[in-house]
Short mmCIF file of C-alpha atoms in Angstrom, two decimals:
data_model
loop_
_atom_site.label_atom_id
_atom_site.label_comp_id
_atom_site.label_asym_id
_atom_site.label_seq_id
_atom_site.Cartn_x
_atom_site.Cartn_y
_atom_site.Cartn_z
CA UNK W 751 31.77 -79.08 45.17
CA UNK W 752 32.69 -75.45 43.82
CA UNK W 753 35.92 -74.03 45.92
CA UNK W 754 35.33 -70.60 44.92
CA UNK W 755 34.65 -69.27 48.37
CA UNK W 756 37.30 -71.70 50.30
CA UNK W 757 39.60 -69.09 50.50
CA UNK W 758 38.52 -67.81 54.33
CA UNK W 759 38.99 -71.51 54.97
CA UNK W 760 42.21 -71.71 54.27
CA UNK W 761 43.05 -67.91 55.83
CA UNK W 762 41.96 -69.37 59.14
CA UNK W 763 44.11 -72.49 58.48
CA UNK W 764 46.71 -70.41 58.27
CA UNK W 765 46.26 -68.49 61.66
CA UNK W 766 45.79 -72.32 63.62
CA UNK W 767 48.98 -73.86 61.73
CA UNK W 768 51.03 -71.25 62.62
CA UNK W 769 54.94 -70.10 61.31
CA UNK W 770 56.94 -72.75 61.53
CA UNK W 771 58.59 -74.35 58.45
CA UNK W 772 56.41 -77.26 58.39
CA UNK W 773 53.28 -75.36 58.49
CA UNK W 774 54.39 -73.62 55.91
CA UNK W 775 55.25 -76.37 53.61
CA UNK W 776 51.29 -77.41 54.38
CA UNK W 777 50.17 -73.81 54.18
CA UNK W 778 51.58 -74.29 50.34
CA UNK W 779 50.38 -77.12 49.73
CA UNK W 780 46.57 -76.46 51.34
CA UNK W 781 46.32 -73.42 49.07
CA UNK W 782 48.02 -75.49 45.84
CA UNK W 783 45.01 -77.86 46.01
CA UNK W 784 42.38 -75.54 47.22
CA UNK W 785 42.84 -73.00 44.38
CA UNK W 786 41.74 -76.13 42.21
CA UNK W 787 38.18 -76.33 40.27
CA UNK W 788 36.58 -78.23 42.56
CA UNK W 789 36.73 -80.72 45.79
CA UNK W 790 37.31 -83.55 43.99
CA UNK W 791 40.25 -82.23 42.29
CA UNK W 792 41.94 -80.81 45.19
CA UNK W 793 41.58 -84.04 47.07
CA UNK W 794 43.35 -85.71 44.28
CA UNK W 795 46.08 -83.17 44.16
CA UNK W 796 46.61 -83.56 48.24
CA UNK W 797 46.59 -86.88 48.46
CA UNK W 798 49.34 -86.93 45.51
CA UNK W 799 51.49 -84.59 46.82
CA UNK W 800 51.62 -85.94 50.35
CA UNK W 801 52.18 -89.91 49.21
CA UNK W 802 53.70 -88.77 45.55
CA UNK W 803 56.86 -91.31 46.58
CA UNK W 804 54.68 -93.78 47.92
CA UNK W 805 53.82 -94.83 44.34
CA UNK W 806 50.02 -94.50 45.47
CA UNK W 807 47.08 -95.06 42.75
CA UNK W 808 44.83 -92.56 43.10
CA UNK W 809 41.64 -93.24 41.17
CA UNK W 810 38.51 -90.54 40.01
CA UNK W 811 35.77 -92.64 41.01
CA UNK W 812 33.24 -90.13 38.86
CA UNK W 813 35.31 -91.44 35.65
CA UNK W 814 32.38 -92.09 32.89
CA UNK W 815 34.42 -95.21 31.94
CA UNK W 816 34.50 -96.94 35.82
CA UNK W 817 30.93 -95.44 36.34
CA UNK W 818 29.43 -97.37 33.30
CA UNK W 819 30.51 -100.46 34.73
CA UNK W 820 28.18 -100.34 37.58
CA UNK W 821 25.05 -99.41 35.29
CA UNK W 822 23.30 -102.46 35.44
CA UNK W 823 23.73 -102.09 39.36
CA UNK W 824 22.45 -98.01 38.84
CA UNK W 825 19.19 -99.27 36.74
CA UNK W 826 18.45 -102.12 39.41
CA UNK W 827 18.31 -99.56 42.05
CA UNK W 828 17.37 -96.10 40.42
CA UNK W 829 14.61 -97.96 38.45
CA UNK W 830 13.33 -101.28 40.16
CA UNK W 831 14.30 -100.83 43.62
CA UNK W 832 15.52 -104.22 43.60
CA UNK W 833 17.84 -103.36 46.60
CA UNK W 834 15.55 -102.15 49.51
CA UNK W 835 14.09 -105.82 50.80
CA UNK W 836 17.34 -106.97 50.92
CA UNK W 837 19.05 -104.07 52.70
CA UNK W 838 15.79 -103.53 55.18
CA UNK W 839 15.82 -107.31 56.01
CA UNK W 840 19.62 -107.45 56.63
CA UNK W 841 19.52 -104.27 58.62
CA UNK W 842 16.35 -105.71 60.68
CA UNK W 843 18.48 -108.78 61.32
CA UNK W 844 21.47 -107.07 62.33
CA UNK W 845 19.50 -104.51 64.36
CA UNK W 846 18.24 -107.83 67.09
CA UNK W 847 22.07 -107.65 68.18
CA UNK W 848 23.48 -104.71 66.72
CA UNK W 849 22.41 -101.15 65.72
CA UNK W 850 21.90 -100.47 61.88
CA UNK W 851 24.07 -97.31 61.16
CA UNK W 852 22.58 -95.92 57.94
CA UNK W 853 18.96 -95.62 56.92
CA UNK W 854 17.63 -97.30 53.90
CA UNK W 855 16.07 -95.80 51.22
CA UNK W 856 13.97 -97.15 48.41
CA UNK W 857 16.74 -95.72 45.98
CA UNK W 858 20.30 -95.46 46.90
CA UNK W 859 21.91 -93.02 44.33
CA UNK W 860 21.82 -88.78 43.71
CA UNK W 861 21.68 -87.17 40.55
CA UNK W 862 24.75 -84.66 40.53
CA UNK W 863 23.95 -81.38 38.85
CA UNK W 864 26.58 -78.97 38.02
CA UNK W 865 26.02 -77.46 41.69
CA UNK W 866 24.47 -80.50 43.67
CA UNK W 867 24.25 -83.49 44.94
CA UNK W 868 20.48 -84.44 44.94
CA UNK W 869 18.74 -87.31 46.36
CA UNK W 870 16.65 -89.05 43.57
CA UNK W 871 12.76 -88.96 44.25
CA UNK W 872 11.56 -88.97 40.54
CA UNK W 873 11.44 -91.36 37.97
CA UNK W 874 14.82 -91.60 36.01
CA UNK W 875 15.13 -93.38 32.49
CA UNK W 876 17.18 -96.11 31.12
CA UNK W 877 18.38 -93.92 28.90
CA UNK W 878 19.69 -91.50 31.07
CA UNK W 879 21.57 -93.92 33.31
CA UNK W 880 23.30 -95.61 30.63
CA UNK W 881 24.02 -92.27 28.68
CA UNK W 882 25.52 -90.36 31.81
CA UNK W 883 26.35 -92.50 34.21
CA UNK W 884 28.81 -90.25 35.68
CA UNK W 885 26.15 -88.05 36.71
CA UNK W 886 24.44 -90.54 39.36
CA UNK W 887 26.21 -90.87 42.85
CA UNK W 888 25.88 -93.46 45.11
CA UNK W 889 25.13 -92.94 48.78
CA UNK W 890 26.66 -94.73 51.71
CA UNK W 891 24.56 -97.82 51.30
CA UNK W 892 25.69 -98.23 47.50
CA UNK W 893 29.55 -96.93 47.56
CA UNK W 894 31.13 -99.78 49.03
CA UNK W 895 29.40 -102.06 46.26
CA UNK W 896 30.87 -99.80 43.98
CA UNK W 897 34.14 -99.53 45.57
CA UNK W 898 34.92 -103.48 45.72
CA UNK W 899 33.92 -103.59 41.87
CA UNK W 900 36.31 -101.44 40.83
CA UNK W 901 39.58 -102.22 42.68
CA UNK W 902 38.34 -105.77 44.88
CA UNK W 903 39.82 -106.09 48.45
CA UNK W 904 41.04 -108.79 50.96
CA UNK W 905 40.21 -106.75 53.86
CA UNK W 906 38.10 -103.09 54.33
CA UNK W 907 39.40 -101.17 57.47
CA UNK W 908 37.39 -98.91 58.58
CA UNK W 909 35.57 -96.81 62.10
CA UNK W 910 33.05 -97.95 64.21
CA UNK W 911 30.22 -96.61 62.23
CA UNK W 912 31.69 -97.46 58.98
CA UNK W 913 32.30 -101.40 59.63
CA UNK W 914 28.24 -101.07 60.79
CA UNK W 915 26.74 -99.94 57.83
CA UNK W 916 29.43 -102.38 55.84
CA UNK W 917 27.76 -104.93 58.17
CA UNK W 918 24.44 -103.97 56.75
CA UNK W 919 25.25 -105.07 52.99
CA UNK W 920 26.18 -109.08 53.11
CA UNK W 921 23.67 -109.85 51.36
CA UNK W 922 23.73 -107.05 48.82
CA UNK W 923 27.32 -107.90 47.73
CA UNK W 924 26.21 -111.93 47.52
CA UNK W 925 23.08 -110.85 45.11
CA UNK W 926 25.63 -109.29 42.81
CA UNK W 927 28.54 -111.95 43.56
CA UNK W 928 30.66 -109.66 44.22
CA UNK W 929 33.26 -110.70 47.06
CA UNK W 930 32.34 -108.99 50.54
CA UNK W 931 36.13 -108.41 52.47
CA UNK W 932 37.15 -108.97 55.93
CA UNK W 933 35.89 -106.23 58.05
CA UNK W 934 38.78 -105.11 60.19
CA UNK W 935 38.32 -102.28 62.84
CA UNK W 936 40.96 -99.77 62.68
CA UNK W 937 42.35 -98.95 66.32
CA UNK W 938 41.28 -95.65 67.82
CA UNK W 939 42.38 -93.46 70.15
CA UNK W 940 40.31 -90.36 72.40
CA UNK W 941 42.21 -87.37 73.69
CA UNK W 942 40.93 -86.53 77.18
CA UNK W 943 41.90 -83.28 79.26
CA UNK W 944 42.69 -83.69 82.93
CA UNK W 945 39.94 -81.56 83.86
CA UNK W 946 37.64 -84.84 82.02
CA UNK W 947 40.28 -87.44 83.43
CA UNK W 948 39.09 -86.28 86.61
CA UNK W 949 34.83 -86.62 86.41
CA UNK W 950 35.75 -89.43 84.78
CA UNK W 951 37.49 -91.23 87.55
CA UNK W 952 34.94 -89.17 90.36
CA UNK W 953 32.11 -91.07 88.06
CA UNK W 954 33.57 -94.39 87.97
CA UNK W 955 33.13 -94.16 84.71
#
């Protein structure tokens, strides 16, 4: 994603953070990443500068060299559809007891253009896949399989809705024996006003 026109963004950053020396430390550090190429690189640069002592690896996961090792996954997917039965009968299963968070689609992956992200509804050749992988994405269904190939995990934490579409893949990550982690649910917390406190407690709610 082009950051070309960010800057209002970050003028009416500025305005909510307001003066104080920590917002202005951020303020620096917003418009440090933000004048960057493009979203991914800012990201990178945030996340750096705000856990630089932490000694935090901070990986591009568009790298042609980590993306080629999930070809064989892309051409199963882009090409055979191999994936949908398995995902549609895991999500039916789950959905008896529990609601299916994201929809499933014949393929899983968008072609990424030079200013898009595009969903893939045309045939795609081997060729292409395995000479630029870098330029297929995968969507929420197929980024966690690509996440726990790269850099495996004991344990994913995640939200509500994320730890129900992670539910939705068992049996994707046992068809490519790949490890599926413990699903922990990060704690949450919901800021309510008095004004809400109130109907709340006039609703029994």
């Amino acid at each position: 994603m082009n950051l070309s026109d960010f800057q209002p963004v970050l003028k009416e950053l500025e305005k909510l953070m307001g003066e104080s020396r920590y917002a202005q430390q951020l303020n620096n550090m917003f418009n440090k990443a933000y004048s960057l190429h493009n979203l991914s690189q800012a990201t990178r640069f945030l996340i750096n500068d705000l856990f630089s002592k932490d000694g935090l690896v901070i990986l591009d996961g568009n790298d042609k060299r980590l993306k080629t090792s999930f070809v064989p996954v892309m051409k199963k997917d882009i090409i055979n559809q191999s994936y949908y039965s398995l995902l549609s009968l895991q999500s039916q299963k789950l959905a008896k007891k529990y609601h299916h968070q994201a929809h499933v689609r014949e393929v899983n992956f968008f072609k990424l253009t030079q200013d898009a992200r595009v969903r893939i509804t045309s045939p795609i050749s081997h060729e292409d896949i395995q000479s630029q992988p870098q330029c297929f994405s995968p969507n929420v269904l197929m980024r966690p399989l690509y996440q726990e190939s790269i850099l495996p995990n004991l344990a994913y934490v995640g939200g509500g809705a994320e730890v129900a579409y992670w539910m939705q893949l068992k049996s994707l990550f046992k068809s490519e024996n790949i490890p599926f982690p413990i699903l922990a649910l990060r704690n949450s917390a919901l800021l309510v006003s008095s004004s809400q406190q109130n109907k709340m407690e006039q609703l029994a709610v």
